[in-house]
Tab-separated table of C-alpha atoms in Angstrom:
chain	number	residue	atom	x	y	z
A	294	UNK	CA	0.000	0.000	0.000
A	295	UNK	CA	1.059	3.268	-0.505
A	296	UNK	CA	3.027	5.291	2.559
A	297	UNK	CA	3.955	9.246	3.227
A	298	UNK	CA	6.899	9.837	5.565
A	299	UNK	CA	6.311	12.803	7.595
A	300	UNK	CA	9.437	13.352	10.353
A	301	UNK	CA	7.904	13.355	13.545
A	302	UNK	CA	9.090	16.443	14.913
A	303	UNK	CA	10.177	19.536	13.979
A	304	UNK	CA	11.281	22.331	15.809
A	305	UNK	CA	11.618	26.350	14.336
A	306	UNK	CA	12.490	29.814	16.716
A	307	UNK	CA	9.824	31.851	16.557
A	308	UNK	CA	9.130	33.837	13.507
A	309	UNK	CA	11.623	31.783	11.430
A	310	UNK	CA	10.417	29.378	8.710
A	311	UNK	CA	9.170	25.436	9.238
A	312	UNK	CA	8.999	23.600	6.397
A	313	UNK	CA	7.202	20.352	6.990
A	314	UNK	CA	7.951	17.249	4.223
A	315	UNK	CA	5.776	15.032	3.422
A	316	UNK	CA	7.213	12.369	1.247
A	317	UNK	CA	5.898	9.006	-0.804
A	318	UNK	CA	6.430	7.944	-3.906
A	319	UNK	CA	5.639	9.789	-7.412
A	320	UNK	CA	3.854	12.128	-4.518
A	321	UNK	CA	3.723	14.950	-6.742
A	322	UNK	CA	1.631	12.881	-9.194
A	323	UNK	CA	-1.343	13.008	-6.698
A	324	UNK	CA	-2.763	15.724	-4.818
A	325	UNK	CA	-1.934	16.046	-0.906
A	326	UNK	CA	-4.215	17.736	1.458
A	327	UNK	CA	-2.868	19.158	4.936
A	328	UNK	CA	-4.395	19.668	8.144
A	329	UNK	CA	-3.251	21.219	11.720
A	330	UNK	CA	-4.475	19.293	14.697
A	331	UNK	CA	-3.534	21.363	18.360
A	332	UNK	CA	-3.556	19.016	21.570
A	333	UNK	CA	-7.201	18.296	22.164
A	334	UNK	CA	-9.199	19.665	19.027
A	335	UNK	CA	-10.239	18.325	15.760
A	336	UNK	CA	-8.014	17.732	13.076
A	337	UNK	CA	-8.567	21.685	10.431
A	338	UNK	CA	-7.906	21.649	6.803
A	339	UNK	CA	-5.244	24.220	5.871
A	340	UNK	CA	-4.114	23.497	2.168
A	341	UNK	CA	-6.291	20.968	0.031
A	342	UNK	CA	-5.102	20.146	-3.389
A	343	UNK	CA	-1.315	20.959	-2.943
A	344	UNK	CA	-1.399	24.666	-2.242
A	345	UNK	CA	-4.822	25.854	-1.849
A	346	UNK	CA	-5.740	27.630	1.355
A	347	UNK	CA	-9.855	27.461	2.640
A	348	UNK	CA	-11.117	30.807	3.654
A	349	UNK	CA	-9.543	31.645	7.102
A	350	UNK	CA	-6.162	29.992	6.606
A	351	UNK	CA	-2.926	32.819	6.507
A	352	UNK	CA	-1.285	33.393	3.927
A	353	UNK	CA	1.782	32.673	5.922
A	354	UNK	CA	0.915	28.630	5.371
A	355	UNK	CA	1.561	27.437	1.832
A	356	UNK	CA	1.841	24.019	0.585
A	357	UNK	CA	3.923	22.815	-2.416
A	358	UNK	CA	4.081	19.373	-4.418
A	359	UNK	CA	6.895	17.546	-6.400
A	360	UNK	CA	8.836	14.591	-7.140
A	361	UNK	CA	8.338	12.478	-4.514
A	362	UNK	CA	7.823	15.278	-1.967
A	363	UNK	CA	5.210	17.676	-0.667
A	364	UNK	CA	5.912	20.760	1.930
A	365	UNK	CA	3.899	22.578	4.362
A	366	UNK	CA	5.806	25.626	4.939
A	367	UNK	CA	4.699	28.276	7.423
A	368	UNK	CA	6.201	31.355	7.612
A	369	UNK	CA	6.747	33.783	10.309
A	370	UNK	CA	6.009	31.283	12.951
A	371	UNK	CA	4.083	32.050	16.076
A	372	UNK	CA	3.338	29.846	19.572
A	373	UNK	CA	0.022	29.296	17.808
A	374	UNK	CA	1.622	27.140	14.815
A	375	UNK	CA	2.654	24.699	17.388
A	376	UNK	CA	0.419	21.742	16.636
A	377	UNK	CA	0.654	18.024	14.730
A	378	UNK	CA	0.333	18.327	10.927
A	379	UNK	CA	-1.235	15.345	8.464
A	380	UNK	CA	-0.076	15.167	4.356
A	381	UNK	CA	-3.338	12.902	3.489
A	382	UNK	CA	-3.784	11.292	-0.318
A	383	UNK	CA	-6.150	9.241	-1.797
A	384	UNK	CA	-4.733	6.007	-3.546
A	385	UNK	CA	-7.488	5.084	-6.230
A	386	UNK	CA	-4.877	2.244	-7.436
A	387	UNK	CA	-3.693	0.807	-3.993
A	388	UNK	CA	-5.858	-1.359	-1.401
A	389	UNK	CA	-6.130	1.530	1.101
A	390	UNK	CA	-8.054	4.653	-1.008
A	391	UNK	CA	-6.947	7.647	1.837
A	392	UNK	CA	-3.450	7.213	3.103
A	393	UNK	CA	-2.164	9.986	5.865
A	394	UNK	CA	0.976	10.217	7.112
A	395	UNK	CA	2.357	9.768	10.441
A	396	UNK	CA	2.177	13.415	11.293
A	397	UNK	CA	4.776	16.111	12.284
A	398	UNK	CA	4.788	17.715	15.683
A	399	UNK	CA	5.671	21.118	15.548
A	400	UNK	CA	7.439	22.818	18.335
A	401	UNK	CA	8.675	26.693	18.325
A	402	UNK	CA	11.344	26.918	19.987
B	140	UNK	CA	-21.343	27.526	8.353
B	141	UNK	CA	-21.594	23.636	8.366
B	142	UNK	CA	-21.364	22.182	11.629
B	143	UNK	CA	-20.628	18.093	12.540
B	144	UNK	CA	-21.747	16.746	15.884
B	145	UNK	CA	-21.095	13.217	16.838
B	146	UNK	CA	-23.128	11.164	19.692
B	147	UNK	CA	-23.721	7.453	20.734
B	148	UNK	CA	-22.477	5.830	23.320
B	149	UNK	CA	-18.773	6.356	24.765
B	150	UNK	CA	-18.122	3.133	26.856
B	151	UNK	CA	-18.767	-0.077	24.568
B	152	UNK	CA	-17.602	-3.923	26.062
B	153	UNK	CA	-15.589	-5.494	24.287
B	154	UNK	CA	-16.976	-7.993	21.218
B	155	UNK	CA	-20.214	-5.816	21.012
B	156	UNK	CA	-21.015	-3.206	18.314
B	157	UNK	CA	-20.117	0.479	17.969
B	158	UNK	CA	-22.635	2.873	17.063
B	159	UNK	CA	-22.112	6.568	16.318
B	160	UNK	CA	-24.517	9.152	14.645
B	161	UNK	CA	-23.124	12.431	12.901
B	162	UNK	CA	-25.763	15.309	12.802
B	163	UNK	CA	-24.950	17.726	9.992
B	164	UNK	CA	-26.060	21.378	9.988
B	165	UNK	CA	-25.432	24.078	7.850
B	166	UNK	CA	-25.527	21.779	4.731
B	167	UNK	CA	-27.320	19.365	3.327
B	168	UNK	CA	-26.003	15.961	3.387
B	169	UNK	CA	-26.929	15.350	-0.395
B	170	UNK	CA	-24.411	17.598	-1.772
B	171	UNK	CA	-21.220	15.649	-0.851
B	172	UNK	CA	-19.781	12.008	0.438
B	173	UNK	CA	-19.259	11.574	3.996
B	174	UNK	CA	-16.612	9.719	6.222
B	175	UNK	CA	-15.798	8.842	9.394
B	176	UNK	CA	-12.068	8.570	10.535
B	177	UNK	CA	-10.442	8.031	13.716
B	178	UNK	CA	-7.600	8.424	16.029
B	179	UNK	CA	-6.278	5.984	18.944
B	180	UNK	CA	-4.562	7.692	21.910
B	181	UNK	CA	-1.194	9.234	21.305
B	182	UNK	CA	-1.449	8.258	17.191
B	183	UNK	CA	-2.377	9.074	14.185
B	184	UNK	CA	-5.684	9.485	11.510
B	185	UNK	CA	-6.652	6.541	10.293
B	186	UNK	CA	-10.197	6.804	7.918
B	187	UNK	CA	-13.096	4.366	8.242
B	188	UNK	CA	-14.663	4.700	5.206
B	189	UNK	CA	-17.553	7.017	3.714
B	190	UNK	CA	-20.957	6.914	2.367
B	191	UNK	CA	-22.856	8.976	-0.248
B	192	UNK	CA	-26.572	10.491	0.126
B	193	UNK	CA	-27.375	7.670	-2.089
B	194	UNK	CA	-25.811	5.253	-0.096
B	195	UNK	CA	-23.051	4.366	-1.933
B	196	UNK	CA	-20.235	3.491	0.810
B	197	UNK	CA	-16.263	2.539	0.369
B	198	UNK	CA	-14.162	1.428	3.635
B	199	UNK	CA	-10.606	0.791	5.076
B	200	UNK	CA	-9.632	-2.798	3.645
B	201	UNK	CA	-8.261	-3.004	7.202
B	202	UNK	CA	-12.100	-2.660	8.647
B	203	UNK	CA	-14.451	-3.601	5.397
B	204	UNK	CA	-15.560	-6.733	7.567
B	205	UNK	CA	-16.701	-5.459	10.518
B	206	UNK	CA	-17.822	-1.473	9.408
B	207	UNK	CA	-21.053	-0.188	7.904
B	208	UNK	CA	-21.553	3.605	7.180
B	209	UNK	CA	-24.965	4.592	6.435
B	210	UNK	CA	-27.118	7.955	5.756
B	211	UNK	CA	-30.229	9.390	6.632
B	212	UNK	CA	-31.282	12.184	4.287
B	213	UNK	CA	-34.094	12.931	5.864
B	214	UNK	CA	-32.535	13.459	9.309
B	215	UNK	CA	-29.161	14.785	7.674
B	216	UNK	CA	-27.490	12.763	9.524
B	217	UNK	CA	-25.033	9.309	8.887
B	218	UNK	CA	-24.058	6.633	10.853
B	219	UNK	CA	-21.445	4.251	11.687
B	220	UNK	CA	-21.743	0.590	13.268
B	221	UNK	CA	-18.518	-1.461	14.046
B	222	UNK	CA	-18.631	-4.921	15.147
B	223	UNK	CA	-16.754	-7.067	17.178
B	224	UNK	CA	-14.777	-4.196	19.008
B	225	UNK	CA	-11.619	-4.836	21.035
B	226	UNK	CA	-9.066	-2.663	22.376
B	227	UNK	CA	-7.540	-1.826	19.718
B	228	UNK	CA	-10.557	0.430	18.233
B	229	UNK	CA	-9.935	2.415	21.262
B	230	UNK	CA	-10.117	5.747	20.034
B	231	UNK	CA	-11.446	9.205	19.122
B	232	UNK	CA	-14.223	9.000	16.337
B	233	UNK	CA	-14.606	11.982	14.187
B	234	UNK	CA	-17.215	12.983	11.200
B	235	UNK	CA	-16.474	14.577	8.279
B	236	UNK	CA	-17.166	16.263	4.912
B	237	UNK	CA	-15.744	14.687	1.871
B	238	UNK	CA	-14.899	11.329	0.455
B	239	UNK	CA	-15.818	10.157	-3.042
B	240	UNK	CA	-12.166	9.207	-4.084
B	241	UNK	CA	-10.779	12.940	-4.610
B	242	UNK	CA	-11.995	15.346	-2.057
B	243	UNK	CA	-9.960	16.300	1.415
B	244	UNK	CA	-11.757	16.453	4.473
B	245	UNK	CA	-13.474	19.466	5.934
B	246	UNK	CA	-14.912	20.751	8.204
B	247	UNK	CA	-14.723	18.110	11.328
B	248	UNK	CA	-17.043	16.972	14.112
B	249	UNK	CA	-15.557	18.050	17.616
B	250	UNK	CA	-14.682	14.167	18.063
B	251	UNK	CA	-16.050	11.801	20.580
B	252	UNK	CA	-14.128	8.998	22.752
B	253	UNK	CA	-15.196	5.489	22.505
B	254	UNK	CA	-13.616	3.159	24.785
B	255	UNK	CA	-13.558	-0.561	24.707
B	256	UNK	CA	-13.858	-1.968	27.830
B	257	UNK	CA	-13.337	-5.517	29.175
């Protein structure tokens, strides 16, 4: 079945740059939708189909797709970025249609 | 704005069935697939399945044999049942919008914990 590697941590000073991978294979042939989940709350979308952002999301959170690697990179990072992010496919040709990755905690330093 | 509310019970024994509801408001449940995913203590997403307003449902391999996902349109609402629970579907149960093969999901239910119990 098909996998996404996401390191499991990550760790940026605030205001610098966190770019969060998200890799599996041929990834950028597919599209890869993100989502933030903060200790205790619901997973929220913040970048569907590679690099869109839903109404709400900053503009400081983009999303990019390639090769065989998508990033989540947030910019000017804040104590409220600190959170677990999912990369999340669907695999119409594999046994398991929605694949997510392991998920990236986020710490700011 | 389209708001997902699970509810059912939260303590099931272990070998007996699982059965959540997901009330949908703000939207109509025959505009888009729906699915159900969850998350054990300490890990990560792992979906269910989904269902359509017609019906039409798709599941986890993993769970196929003991999951059903079903819809009510005319309570706009969709439901899951799991059988033969043990441990190891300890976990937090979320609704969602989307599905269908293509579409990411959004928004989410708040979640609800279901424990198995001995």
């Amino acid at each position: 079945s098909y996998v996404l590697a996401q390191p499991p941590s990550v760790s940026v000073a605030p205001g610098h740059t966190a770019r969060l991978s998200c890799g599996g294979n041929n990834v950028g042939t597919k599209t890869v939708h993100w989502y933030q989940q903060k200790p205790g709350q619901a997973p929220v979308l913040v970048i569907y189909n590679d690099r869109h952002r839903p109404s709400g999301i900053p503009d400081r959170i983009s999303g990019s797709n390639s090769g065989n690697t998508a990033t989540l990179t947030i910019s000017r990072v804040g104590t409220g970025d600190e959170a677990d992010y999912y990369c999340q496919v669907w695999d119409s040709n594999g046994d398991h249609p929605v694949v997510f990755g392991g998920g990236t905690k986020l710490t700011v330093l | 704005q389209v708001e997902l509310r699970e509810s059912g019970p939260r303590l099931v024994k272990r070998s007996e069935t699982l059965s959540l509801t997901c009330s949908v408001s703000g939207d109509s449940i025959n505009n888009y697939y729906w699915s159900w995913i969850r998350q054990p203590p300490g890990k990560g997403l792992e979906w269910i399945g989904d269902v359509s307003h017609t019906g039409a449902d798709t599941y986890n391999p993993s769970l196929r044999s003991r999951v059903a996902i079903s819809v009510d349109t005319s309570k706009n609402q969709f439901s899951l049942k799991m059988t033969s629970v043990t441990a190891a579907d300890t976990a937090v149960y979320y609704c969602t919008r989307g599905g269908g093969g293509f579409a990411w999901f959004d928004p989410w239910g708040q979640g609800t914990l279901v424990t198995v119990s001995s």
